[in-house]
XYZ file of C-alpha atoms in Angstrom:
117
model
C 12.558 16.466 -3.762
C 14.687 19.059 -5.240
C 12.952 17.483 -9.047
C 9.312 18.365 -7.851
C 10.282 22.168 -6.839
C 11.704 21.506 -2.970
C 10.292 22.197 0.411
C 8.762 25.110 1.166
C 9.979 26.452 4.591
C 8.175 25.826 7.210
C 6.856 22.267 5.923
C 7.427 19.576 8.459
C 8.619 16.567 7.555
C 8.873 14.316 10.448
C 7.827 11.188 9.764
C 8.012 11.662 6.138
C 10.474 8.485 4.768
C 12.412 10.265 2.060
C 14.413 6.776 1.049
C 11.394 5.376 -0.026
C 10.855 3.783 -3.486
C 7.458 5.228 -4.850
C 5.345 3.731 -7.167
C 4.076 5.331 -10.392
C 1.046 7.370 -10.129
C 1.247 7.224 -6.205
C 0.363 10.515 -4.394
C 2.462 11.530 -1.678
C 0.770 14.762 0.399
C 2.926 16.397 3.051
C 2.499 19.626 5.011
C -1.188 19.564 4.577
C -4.179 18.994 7.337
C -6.211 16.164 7.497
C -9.237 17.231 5.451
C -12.941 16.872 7.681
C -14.107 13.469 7.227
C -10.964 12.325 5.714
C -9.575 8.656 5.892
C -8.183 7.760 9.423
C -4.996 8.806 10.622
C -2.371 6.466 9.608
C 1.203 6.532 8.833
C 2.523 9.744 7.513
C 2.964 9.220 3.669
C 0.714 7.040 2.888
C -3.175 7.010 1.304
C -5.256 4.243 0.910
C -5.245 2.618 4.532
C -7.523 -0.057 3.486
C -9.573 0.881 6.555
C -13.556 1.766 6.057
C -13.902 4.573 4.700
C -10.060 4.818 3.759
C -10.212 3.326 0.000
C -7.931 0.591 -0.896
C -4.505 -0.297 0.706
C -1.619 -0.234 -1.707
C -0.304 -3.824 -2.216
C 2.801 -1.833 -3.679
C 3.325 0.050 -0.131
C 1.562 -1.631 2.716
C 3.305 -3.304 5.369
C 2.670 -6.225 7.013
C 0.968 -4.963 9.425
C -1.513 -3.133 7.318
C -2.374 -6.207 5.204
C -2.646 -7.977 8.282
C -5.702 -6.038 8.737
C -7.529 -7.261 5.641
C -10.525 -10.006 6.103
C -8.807 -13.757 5.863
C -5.983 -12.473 5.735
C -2.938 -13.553 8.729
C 0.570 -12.369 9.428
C 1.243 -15.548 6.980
C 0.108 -14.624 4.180
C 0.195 -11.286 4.671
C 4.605 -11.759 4.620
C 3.686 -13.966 1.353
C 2.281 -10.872 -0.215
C 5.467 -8.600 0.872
C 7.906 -11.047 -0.292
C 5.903 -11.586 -3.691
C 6.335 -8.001 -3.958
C 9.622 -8.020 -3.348
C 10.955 -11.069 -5.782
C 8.851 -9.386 -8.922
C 9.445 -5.533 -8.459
C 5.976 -4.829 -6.893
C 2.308 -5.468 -8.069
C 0.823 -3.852 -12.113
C -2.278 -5.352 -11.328
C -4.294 -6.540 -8.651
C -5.189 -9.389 -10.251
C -1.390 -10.463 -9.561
C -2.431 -11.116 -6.339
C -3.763 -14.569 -7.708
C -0.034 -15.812 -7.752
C 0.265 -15.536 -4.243
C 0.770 -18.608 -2.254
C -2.438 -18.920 -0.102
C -4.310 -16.164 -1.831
C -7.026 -18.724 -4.072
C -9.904 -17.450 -6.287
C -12.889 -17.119 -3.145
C -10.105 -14.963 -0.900
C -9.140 -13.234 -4.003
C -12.869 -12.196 -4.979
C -12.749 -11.033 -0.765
C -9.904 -8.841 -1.662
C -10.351 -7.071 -4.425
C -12.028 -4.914 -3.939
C -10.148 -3.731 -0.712
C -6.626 -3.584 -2.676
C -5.064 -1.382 -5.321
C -1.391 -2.237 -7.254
């Protein structure tokens, strides 16, 4: 944090996971309201909730849980995705999501559009 200019006082960061590996280009906002018609609460940290509305969920960041969410997608398959994630350093494209076991070309076409790297 120090490398980006600090906190400023007063800026809470409950909830905020500073061990957290993040992913190039990823935005992290902190200390700043929920703008009016904004994407749906969701852990603190995080954009792209993959919920309507929400824009894509981060393949890179999402948990199980959260790509548990996504249409044909199960708890199965949505471990596959973490562990694929996990043996080759994260996802550069979405299209990567094509080596997933489970994950063929109709559920990919489902997904893409609902998933970013």
């Amino acid at each position: 944090m120090r490398a980006a200019g600090g906190v400023r006082t007063g800026t809470d960061l409950t909830g905020l996971n500073r061990a957290r590996v993040l992913m190039d280009g990823e935005q992290v906002v902190v200390g700043v309201p929920q703008p009016p018609g904004g994407p749906a609460p969701g852990p603190p940290g995080l954009t792209g909730s993959g919920a309507p509305g929400g824009g894509p969920l981060s393949l890179n960041t999402a948990t199980v849980e959260q790509l548990d969410t996504l249409p044909g997608v199960g708890p199965v398959l949505a471990q596959h995705i973490v562990d694929y994630r996990t043996e080759h350093g994260g996802f550069r494209s979405v299209d990567e999501l094509r080596e997933v076991t489970g994950i063929g070309d109709r559920r990919f076409a489902d997904l893409r559009p609902l998933v970013r790297p």
